[in-house]
Every structure is written in C-alpha cells, then in structure tokens.
Amino acid sequence: MYTKTVSAIKLISFDRVKHLFPGILISITIAMAAQFLAKNYQAPVMLFALLLGISFNFIMESDKCRAGVEFSAKKLLRIGIVLLGIRITLEDIMSLGYAPIAMVVIGVLCTMIFGIVIARVAGLKTEFGLLSGGSVAICGASAALAISSIFPENEENKRLTIFTVISVTALSTLAMIVYPLITQALHYNDIQSGVFLGGTIHDVAQVVGAGYSISDNVGDLSTFVKLLRVATLVPVIVILSLYMLPRNSSSQGADIKSIFPLFLLGFVIVLTANSLGFIPKSLQEFMTTLSSWLLVIAISALGVKTSLKEVFSLGWAPITMVLMETIFLAGLFIAGIYFLDIQ
C-alpha cells in the first residue's frame, strides 16, 4: 500500500512538472532576453520583460503553455515577493531617524488616498486607485504585482495591473534622470537629496541609479529610504486583504489566505531572520539575485498573458492618474523636507 502511494505521488508530481514546464520555460527565456537587453542598453529590465512578454501573447492560445505561464505569473511572483524581505533589516529602518520614517509613512498613506480620490473622480474603480497609488507610493512594479495578487482575478484587473506596471516603470525611469536635477535646483545637501530620491522614485533600481549618480552618500541614504518604503508593503497588504475579504471570501467563510496572504507572512519571516543576522551574507546575495530573477520571470509571464489591444482599450485616464500620483508624492516630500527642516 505504501509503495503504491509513493508511486502515485511521484507520478502526480512528474505529470505536474511536465504540464507546467513549457510555459515556465517560455517565461524564463523571455526574462533572460529582458536581462540581456537591460544590461546592454541600460534600460529597466521590468519594462523589457513586460514588452517582450506582451509580444508573445499569442502563446496563450496554446493549451500546452497556458498553465506554466499562469504558474509563473502567480506562484513564482509570490516567491519573489517573499525574498524581497532580504533587502532590508529593522536596523536599516531605525538608522534613518524618525523624520524620514514619518515622511515615508505619511507619503504612502496620502498617495494611496489621493489615488482612490482621483480614481473616483475619473470614474475608475477604487481598486485601480489602490493599485496605482500603492505602486507609486511603495516600490513600483513589485508593489503593483503584490497588491494585484490579492484582488479578484478577472480580465479588467489584469489589464489595470499591466497598465500600472508599464506606466510606473516608464515614469520611474524618467524620474531617475529628472529628479537629481531637481535636487540640484533646490540646492539640497546629501541628506536632503537621499531622502527625496529614496522617498519619491518608484523602483529600487532607479533609486540606486539616481542616488549614486550624485554621490556614494546620497546613494546609500536613498537606498535605505527606498527600502523603508518597501517595508510598508507588509501593513498595506494586510489592510488591503481585509478590505478585499468580502469579495474574495466564499459564502462559507473566509480563507486564511484572504485574511493574511501566506506569501506576505514569508516576507515578514525573511525580513526578521535577516534583521537578526540568521542569514549568511553569501545566502543574502543569492536570495537577492533569485528574488530579482523571479520577479522578472513573473512579469514576463504577466506580459504573455496580456493583449496589448486590451490594455490600451482602458484609455488615457489610468496613465494620467499615475502621473498625477507621481507629482503628488514628489510635492509631498519637497514640502516635508522644508517644514521638517531635514538637514
């Protein structure tokens, strides 16, 4: 009996891998191409992954590939988000002092509220205000993917997610070029520049690029501030999970994953373990690299799932929203640096 059970499990596992392999392989191949292009043309890898993935949308017509692409876009994404916890420690957060921490918390909260308000004014869904506001306020494409993972799975939410990722990545790249010029125009010192760049640019890679283009000190501080924003992803996802609970729950009661997504628990565990020094430096580097790759693979798969025609059928309102949220967050930090007298 035991032998038959083990054989059955092995057969199921093999069949499962065989079923998923073609779609996963396609997603990995697109991610590798995106990494190559990003390295050689100095452009955001997430944007390349999305655009290349979208160009392979026809693959979704094949039943042979669909399951693996879906797996990559959802399961691999959540593993990548879990591993994001390796990028920050509690010590990093506390080393910033209270003023930058307060600015980050207020910035995240106000930008998401602003997103909800202008979404309603524009006649769009509240979910899109949360999605776009969260991606601008927290960590760009990664936050968009994390937030969208707790929303109901339907075609409209999928299109809104893709549109948000494209627009927030493009604006993040533009900010990487423009925002250092703003710090010069405002005569910011290293501390002020680090707080501004880390608090306003959407994606981690662009924050690093902008910060270190000014100086090593600005690069270090801006990265710390940015990682603090990444840490706010935990309470944001918990709150949004509770908000979405009535829509994600069955009539028979709530699923624990709806109340507290397990991938978020994994994020907290990794962050805590890293903060306590339980993870060796060599493993930290591996986990950081693996996280980056998994997120690129996931966004490649998300691109494959999406029809460009369907994305742009949303009109100009969504990208206008993301632009307004970006300007709002930048203005908020400029005001905060002035009124809090950060030196």
CSV table of C-alpha atoms in Angstrom, one decimal:
chain,number,residue,atom,x,y,z
A,1,MET,CA,0.0,0.0,0.0
A,2,TYR,CA,2.8,2.4,1.0
A,3,THR,CA,4.7,1.6,-2.2
A,4,LYS,CA,1.6,2.3,-4.4
A,5,THR,CA,1.0,5.6,-2.6
A,6,VAL,CA,4.6,6.8,-3.1
A,7,SER,CA,4.4,5.8,-6.8
A,8,ALA,CA,1.2,7.7,-7.2
A,9,ILE,CA,2.7,10.8,-5.6
A,10,LYS,CA,5.7,10.6,-7.9
A,11,LEU,CA,3.5,10.1,-10.9
A,12,ILE,CA,1.4,13.1,-10.0
A,13,SER,CA,4.5,15.3,-9.4
A,14,PHE,CA,6.0,14.3,-12.7
A,15,ASP,CA,2.8,15.0,-14.6
A,16,ARG,CA,2.5,18.3,-12.9
A,17,VAL,CA,6.0,19.4,-13.8
A,18,LYS,CA,5.5,18.1,-17.3
A,19,HIS,CA,2.3,20.1,-17.6
A,20,LEU,CA,3.9,23.3,-16.3
A,21,PHE,CA,7.3,23.1,-17.9
A,22,PRO,CA,6.6,24.6,-21.4
A,23,GLY,CA,5.0,27.8,-20.0
A,24,ILE,CA,7.7,28.2,-17.3
A,25,LEU,CA,10.5,27.7,-19.9
A,26,ILE,CA,8.9,30.4,-22.1
A,27,SER,CA,8.7,32.8,-19.2
A,28,ILE,CA,12.3,32.2,-18.2
A,29,THR,CA,13.5,32.6,-21.8
A,30,ILE,CA,11.8,36.0,-22.1
A,31,ALA,CA,13.2,37.0,-18.7
A,32,MET,CA,16.7,36.1,-19.9
A,33,ALA,CA,16.2,38.1,-23.1
A,34,ALA,CA,15.0,41.1,-21.0
A,35,GLN,CA,18.0,40.9,-18.7
A,36,PHE,CA,20.3,40.9,-21.7
A,37,LEU,CA,18.7,43.9,-23.3
A,38,ALA,CA,18.6,45.8,-20.0
A,39,LYS,CA,22.3,45.2,-19.4
A,40,ASN,CA,23.3,46.2,-22.9
A,41,TYR,CA,21.0,49.2,-23.3
A,42,GLN,CA,20.9,50.5,-19.7
A,43,ALA,CA,17.1,50.4,-19.5
A,44,PRO,CA,14.7,49.0,-16.9
A,45,VAL,CA,14.6,45.2,-17.1
A,46,MET,CA,10.9,45.1,-15.9
A,47,LEU,CA,9.9,47.2,-18.9
A,48,PHE,CA,11.7,45.0,-21.3
A,49,ALA,CA,10.2,41.9,-19.7
A,50,LEU,CA,6.7,43.3,-20.0
A,51,LEU,CA,7.0,44.4,-23.6
A,52,LEU,CA,8.7,41.2,-24.7
A,53,GLY,CA,6.1,39.2,-22.9
A,54,ILE,CA,3.3,41.1,-24.5
A,55,SER,CA,4.7,40.4,-27.9
A,56,PHE,CA,4.4,36.7,-27.2
A,57,ASN,CA,0.7,36.9,-26.2
A,58,PHE,CA,-0.3,34.5,-29.0
A,59,ILE,CA,1.3,31.7,-26.9
A,60,MET,CA,-1.7,31.9,-24.6
A,61,GLU,CA,-3.8,30.3,-27.4
A,62,SER,CA,-1.9,27.1,-26.8
A,63,ASP,CA,-3.2,24.9,-24.0
A,64,LYS,CA,0.3,23.4,-23.8
A,65,CYS,CA,1.8,26.6,-22.5
A,66,ARG,CA,-1.0,28.3,-20.7
A,67,ALA,CA,-0.7,26.5,-17.3
A,68,GLY,CA,3.0,27.2,-17.0
A,69,VAL,CA,2.6,30.9,-17.8
A,70,GLU,CA,-0.2,31.2,-15.2
A,71,PHE,CA,2.0,29.4,-12.7
A,72,SER,CA,4.9,31.8,-13.4
A,73,ALA,CA,2.8,34.9,-13.2
A,74,LYS,CA,1.3,33.9,-9.8
A,75,LYS,CA,3.3,31.4,-7.8
A,76,LEU,CA,6.8,32.5,-8.9
A,77,LEU,CA,5.7,36.1,-8.3
A,78,ARG,CA,4.8,35.3,-4.7
A,79,ILE,CA,8.1,33.5,-4.0
A,80,GLY,CA,9.9,36.6,-5.4
A,81,ILE,CA,8.0,38.9,-3.1
A,82,VAL,CA,8.9,36.7,-0.1
A,83,LEU,CA,12.5,37.0,-0.9
A,84,LEU,CA,12.2,40.8,-1.1
A,85,GLY,CA,12.5,40.7,2.7
A,86,ILE,CA,16.2,40.1,2.3
A,87,ARG,CA,16.8,43.6,1.1
A,88,ILE,CA,16.0,45.4,4.4
A,89,THR,CA,16.6,45.0,8.1
A,90,LEU,CA,14.9,46.6,11.1
A,91,GLU,CA,18.3,48.2,11.9
A,92,ASP,CA,18.3,49.9,8.5
A,93,ILE,CA,14.8,51.3,9.2
A,94,MET,CA,15.7,52.7,12.7
A,95,SER,CA,19.0,54.2,11.5
A,96,LEU,CA,17.1,56.7,9.4
A,97,GLY,CA,15.7,58.5,12.4
A,98,TYR,CA,12.1,59.5,13.0
A,99,ALA,CA,11.6,62.3,10.5
A,100,PRO,CA,12.3,60.3,7.3
A,101,ILE,CA,10.2,57.4,8.7
A,102,ALA,CA,7.3,59.7,9.4
A,103,MET,CA,7.6,61.2,5.9
A,104,VAL,CA,7.6,57.7,4.3
A,105,VAL,CA,4.5,56.6,6.2
A,106,ILE,CA,2.6,59.8,5.5
A,107,GLY,CA,3.7,59.7,1.9
A,108,VAL,CA,2.5,56.1,1.4
A,109,LEU,CA,-0.8,56.8,3.2
A,110,CYS,CA,-1.6,60.1,1.5
A,111,THR,CA,-0.6,58.9,-2.0
A,112,MET,CA,-2.9,55.9,-1.8
A,113,ILE,CA,-5.7,58.0,-0.5
A,114,PHE,CA,-5.0,60.5,-3.3
A,115,GLY,CA,-5.1,57.6,-5.8
A,116,ILE,CA,-8.6,56.5,-4.5
A,117,VAL,CA,-9.9,60.0,-4.8
A,118,ILE,CA,-8.8,60.7,-8.3
A,119,ALA,CA,-9.9,57.2,-9.4
A,120,ARG,CA,-13.4,58.0,-8.3
A,121,VAL,CA,-13.3,61.5,-9.9
A,122,ALA,CA,-12.1,59.8,-13.2
A,123,GLY,CA,-14.9,57.2,-13.0
A,124,LEU,CA,-12.4,54.3,-12.5
A,125,LYS,CA,-12.6,51.5,-10.0
A,126,THR,CA,-11.4,52.1,-6.4
A,127,GLU,CA,-9.1,49.0,-6.9
A,128,PHE,CA,-7.2,50.9,-9.6
A,129,GLY,CA,-6.7,53.9,-7.2
A,130,LEU,CA,-5.3,51.5,-4.6
A,131,LEU,CA,-3.2,49.7,-7.2
A,132,SER,CA,-1.7,52.8,-8.9
A,133,GLY,CA,-1.4,54.7,-5.6
A,134,GLY,CA,0.3,51.8,-3.9
A,135,SER,CA,2.8,51.2,-6.8
A,136,VAL,CA,3.8,54.8,-6.9
A,137,ALA,CA,4.0,55.1,-3.1
A,138,ILE,CA,5.8,51.9,-2.2
A,139,CYS,CA,8.0,50.2,-4.8
A,140,GLY,CA,6.7,50.5,-8.3
A,141,ALA,CA,6.2,47.3,-10.3
A,142,SER,CA,6.8,45.0,-7.4
A,143,ALA,CA,4.2,46.7,-5.3
A,144,ALA,CA,1.7,46.6,-8.2
A,145,LEU,CA,2.2,42.9,-8.6
A,146,ALA,CA,1.9,42.3,-4.9
A,147,ILE,CA,-1.3,44.4,-4.5
A,148,SER,CA,-2.9,42.9,-7.6
A,149,SER,CA,-2.3,39.4,-6.3
A,150,ILE,CA,-5.0,39.9,-3.6
A,151,PHE,CA,-7.6,41.4,-5.9
A,152,PRO,CA,-10.2,39.2,-7.6
A,153,GLU,CA,-8.8,37.6,-10.7
A,154,ASN,CA,-10.6,38.9,-13.8
A,155,GLU,CA,-9.6,40.4,-17.1
A,156,GLU,CA,-10.2,44.0,-16.1
A,157,ASN,CA,-7.9,43.8,-13.0
A,158,LYS,CA,-5.3,42.1,-15.1
A,159,ARG,CA,-5.3,44.9,-17.7
A,160,LEU,CA,-5.1,47.5,-15.0
A,161,THR,CA,-2.2,45.8,-13.4
A,162,ILE,CA,-0.2,45.6,-16.7
A,163,PHE,CA,-1.0,49.2,-17.5
A,164,THR,CA,0.1,50.3,-14.0
A,165,VAL,CA,3.4,48.4,-14.3
A,166,ILE,CA,4.2,49.9,-17.7
A,167,SER,CA,3.4,53.4,-16.7
A,168,VAL,CA,5.0,53.3,-13.3
A,169,THR,CA,8.2,51.8,-14.7
A,170,ALA,CA,8.4,54.4,-17.5
A,171,LEU,CA,7.8,57.2,-15.1
A,172,SER,CA,10.4,55.7,-12.7
A,173,THR,CA,13.0,55.8,-15.4
A,174,LEU,CA,12.2,59.4,-16.3
A,175,ALA,CA,12.4,60.3,-12.6
A,176,MET,CA,15.8,58.7,-12.3
A,177,ILE,CA,17.0,61.3,-14.9
A,178,VAL,CA,15.0,64.3,-13.8
A,179,TYR,CA,14.9,64.1,-10.0
A,180,PRO,CA,18.7,64.5,-9.5
A,181,LEU,CA,18.4,67.8,-11.5
A,182,ILE,CA,15.6,68.8,-9.1
A,183,THR,CA,17.8,68.2,-6.1
A,184,GLN,CA,20.4,70.5,-7.6
A,185,ALA,CA,17.9,73.2,-8.5
A,186,LEU,CA,16.6,73.1,-4.9
A,187,HIS,CA,20.2,73.2,-3.5
A,188,TYR,CA,19.7,70.0,-1.5
A,189,ASN,CA,22.6,68.6,0.5
A,190,ASP,CA,23.4,64.9,0.6
A,191,ILE,CA,20.8,64.0,3.3
A,192,GLN,CA,18.0,66.0,1.7
A,193,SER,CA,18.8,64.5,-1.7
A,194,GLY,CA,18.9,61.0,-0.3
A,195,VAL,CA,15.5,61.4,1.4
A,196,PHE,CA,13.9,63.0,-1.6
A,197,LEU,CA,15.2,60.4,-4.2
A,198,GLY,CA,14.6,57.4,-1.9
A,199,GLY,CA,11.1,58.7,-1.0
A,200,THR,CA,9.8,59.5,-4.4
A,201,ILE,CA,11.3,57.3,-7.2
A,202,HIS,CA,9.2,54.2,-7.7
A,203,ASP,CA,11.6,51.3,-8.4
A,204,VAL,CA,14.6,50.3,-6.3
A,205,ALA,CA,16.9,50.0,-9.3
A,206,GLN,CA,16.1,53.6,-10.4
A,207,VAL,CA,16.6,54.9,-6.9
A,208,VAL,CA,20.1,53.3,-6.8
A,209,GLY,CA,20.9,54.8,-10.2
A,210,ALA,CA,19.7,58.3,-9.3
A,211,GLY,CA,21.3,58.3,-5.9
A,212,TYR,CA,24.8,57.1,-6.8
A,213,SER,CA,24.8,59.4,-9.8
A,214,ILE,CA,25.1,62.2,-7.3
A,215,SER,CA,27.4,60.6,-4.6
A,216,ASP,CA,28.0,57.5,-2.6
A,217,ASN,CA,26.5,59.1,0.5
A,218,VAL,CA,23.3,60.0,-1.4
A,219,GLY,CA,23.2,56.6,-3.0
A,220,ASP,CA,23.4,54.8,0.4
A,221,LEU,CA,20.8,57.0,2.1
A,222,SER,CA,18.4,57.0,-0.8
A,223,THR,CA,18.6,53.2,-0.9
A,224,PHE,CA,17.8,53.0,2.8
A,225,VAL,CA,14.8,55.3,2.5
A,226,LYS,CA,13.6,53.3,-0.5
A,227,LEU,CA,13.8,50.0,1.4
A,228,LEU,CA,11.8,51.6,4.2
A,229,ARG,CA,9.1,52.2,1.6
A,230,VAL,CA,9.4,48.5,0.6
A,231,ALA,CA,8.8,47.5,4.2
A,232,THR,CA,5.5,49.3,4.3
A,233,LEU,CA,4.3,46.7,1.8
A,234,VAL,CA,3.6,44.4,4.8
A,235,PRO,CA,0.9,46.5,6.6
A,236,VAL,CA,-0.5,47.8,3.3
A,237,ILE,CA,-1.1,44.2,2.0
A,238,VAL,CA,-2.6,43.2,5.3
A,239,ILE,CA,-5.0,46.1,5.4
A,240,LEU,CA,-6.0,45.7,1.7
A,241,SER,CA,-6.5,41.9,2.3
A,242,LEU,CA,-9.0,42.8,5.0
A,243,TYR,CA,-10.6,45.3,2.7
A,244,MET,CA,-10.9,42.8,-0.1
A,245,LEU,CA,-12.1,40.0,2.2
A,246,PRO,CA,-15.8,40.2,1.4
A,247,ARG,CA,-15.1,39.9,-2.3
A,248,ASN,CA,-12.5,37.1,-2.0
A,249,SER,CA,-14.3,35.0,0.5
A,250,SER,CA,-16.9,32.3,-0.2
A,251,SER,CA,-20.2,32.3,1.4
A,252,GLN,CA,-19.0,29.6,3.8
A,253,GLY,CA,-16.4,31.8,5.4
A,254,ALA,CA,-13.0,33.4,5.0
A,255,ASP,CA,-9.9,31.6,3.8
A,256,ILE,CA,-6.8,32.4,5.9
A,257,LYS,CA,-5.0,33.3,2.7
A,258,SER,CA,-7.6,36.0,2.1
A,259,ILE,CA,-7.1,37.5,5.6
A,260,PHE,CA,-3.3,37.2,5.6
A,261,PRO,CA,-1.7,36.1,2.4
A,262,LEU,CA,0.9,33.4,3.2
A,263,PHE,CA,3.5,35.0,0.8
A,264,LEU,CA,3.3,38.1,3.0
A,265,LEU,CA,4.0,36.0,6.1
A,266,GLY,CA,7.0,34.6,4.3
A,267,PHE,CA,8.2,38.2,3.6
A,268,VAL,CA,8.0,39.1,7.3
A,269,ILE,CA,9.8,35.9,8.3
A,270,VAL,CA,12.7,36.6,5.8
A,271,LEU,CA,12.9,40.2,6.9
A,272,THR,CA,13.0,39.2,10.6
A,273,ALA,CA,15.6,36.5,10.0
A,274,ASN,CA,17.8,38.9,8.1
A,275,SER,CA,17.4,41.6,10.8
A,276,LEU,CA,18.5,39.1,13.5
A,277,GLY,CA,21.6,38.0,11.4
A,278,PHE,CA,20.4,34.5,10.9
A,279,ILE,CA,21.1,34.6,7.1
A,280,PRO,CA,24.7,34.4,6.0
A,281,LYS,CA,25.9,37.1,3.6
A,282,SER,CA,26.6,34.7,0.8
A,283,LEU,CA,23.0,33.4,1.1
A,284,GLN,CA,21.7,37.0,1.2
A,285,GLU,CA,23.4,37.7,-2.1
A,286,PHE,CA,21.9,34.5,-3.6
A,287,MET,CA,18.4,35.3,-2.3
A,288,THR,CA,18.6,38.9,-3.6
A,289,THR,CA,19.6,37.7,-7.0
A,290,LEU,CA,16.9,34.9,-7.0
A,291,SER,CA,14.2,37.4,-6.0
A,292,SER,CA,15.1,39.7,-8.8
A,293,TRP,CA,15.1,36.9,-11.3
A,294,LEU,CA,11.7,35.5,-10.1
A,295,LEU,CA,10.1,38.9,-10.3
A,296,VAL,CA,11.4,39.4,-13.9
A,297,ILE,CA,10.2,35.9,-14.8
A,298,ALA,CA,6.8,36.6,-13.2
A,299,ILE,CA,6.4,39.9,-15.0
A,300,SER,CA,7.4,38.3,-18.3
A,301,ALA,CA,4.6,35.8,-17.8
A,302,LEU,CA,2.2,38.5,-16.9
A,303,GLY,CA,3.1,40.2,-20.2
A,304,VAL,CA,2.5,37.0,-22.1
A,305,LYS,CA,-1.0,36.8,-20.5
A,306,THR,CA,-1.9,40.3,-21.7
A,307,SER,CA,-3.2,41.6,-25.0
A,308,LEU,CA,-1.8,45.0,-25.8
A,309,LYS,CA,-5.0,45.9,-27.6
A,310,GLU,CA,-6.9,45.2,-24.4
A,311,VAL,CA,-4.5,47.2,-22.3
A,312,PHE,CA,-4.8,50.4,-24.3
A,313,SER,CA,-8.6,50.0,-24.5
A,314,LEU,CA,-8.5,51.5,-21.0
A,315,GLY,CA,-7.8,54.9,-22.4
A,316,TRP,CA,-5.6,57.8,-21.1
A,317,ALA,CA,-7.2,58.1,-17.7
A,318,PRO,CA,-5.0,55.4,-16.0
A,319,ILE,CA,-1.7,56.8,-17.1
A,320,THR,CA,-2.9,60.3,-16.2
A,321,MET,CA,-3.6,59.0,-12.7
A,322,VAL,CA,-0.2,57.5,-12.3
A,323,LEU,CA,1.4,60.8,-13.5
A,324,MET,CA,-0.7,62.8,-11.0
A,325,GLU,CA,0.2,60.5,-8.1
A,326,THR,CA,3.9,60.7,-9.0
A,327,ILE,CA,3.8,64.5,-9.0
A,328,PHE,CA,1.8,64.5,-5.7
A,329,LEU,CA,4.3,62.3,-4.0
A,330,ALA,CA,7.3,64.4,-5.1
A,331,GLY,CA,5.5,67.6,-3.9
A,332,LEU,CA,4.7,66.0,-0.6
A,333,PHE,CA,8.4,65.1,0.0
A,334,ILE,CA,9.6,68.6,-1.1
A,335,ALA,CA,7.2,70.1,1.5
A,336,GLY,CA,8.2,67.6,4.2
A,337,ILE,CA,11.9,68.3,3.8
A,338,TYR,CA,11.2,72.0,4.1
A,339,PHE,CA,8.7,72.0,7.0
A,340,LEU,CA,10.5,69.3,9.0
A,341,ASP,CA,13.8,71.1,8.4
A,342,ILE,CA,15.7,67.9,7.4
A,343,GLN,CA,19.4,68.8,7.2
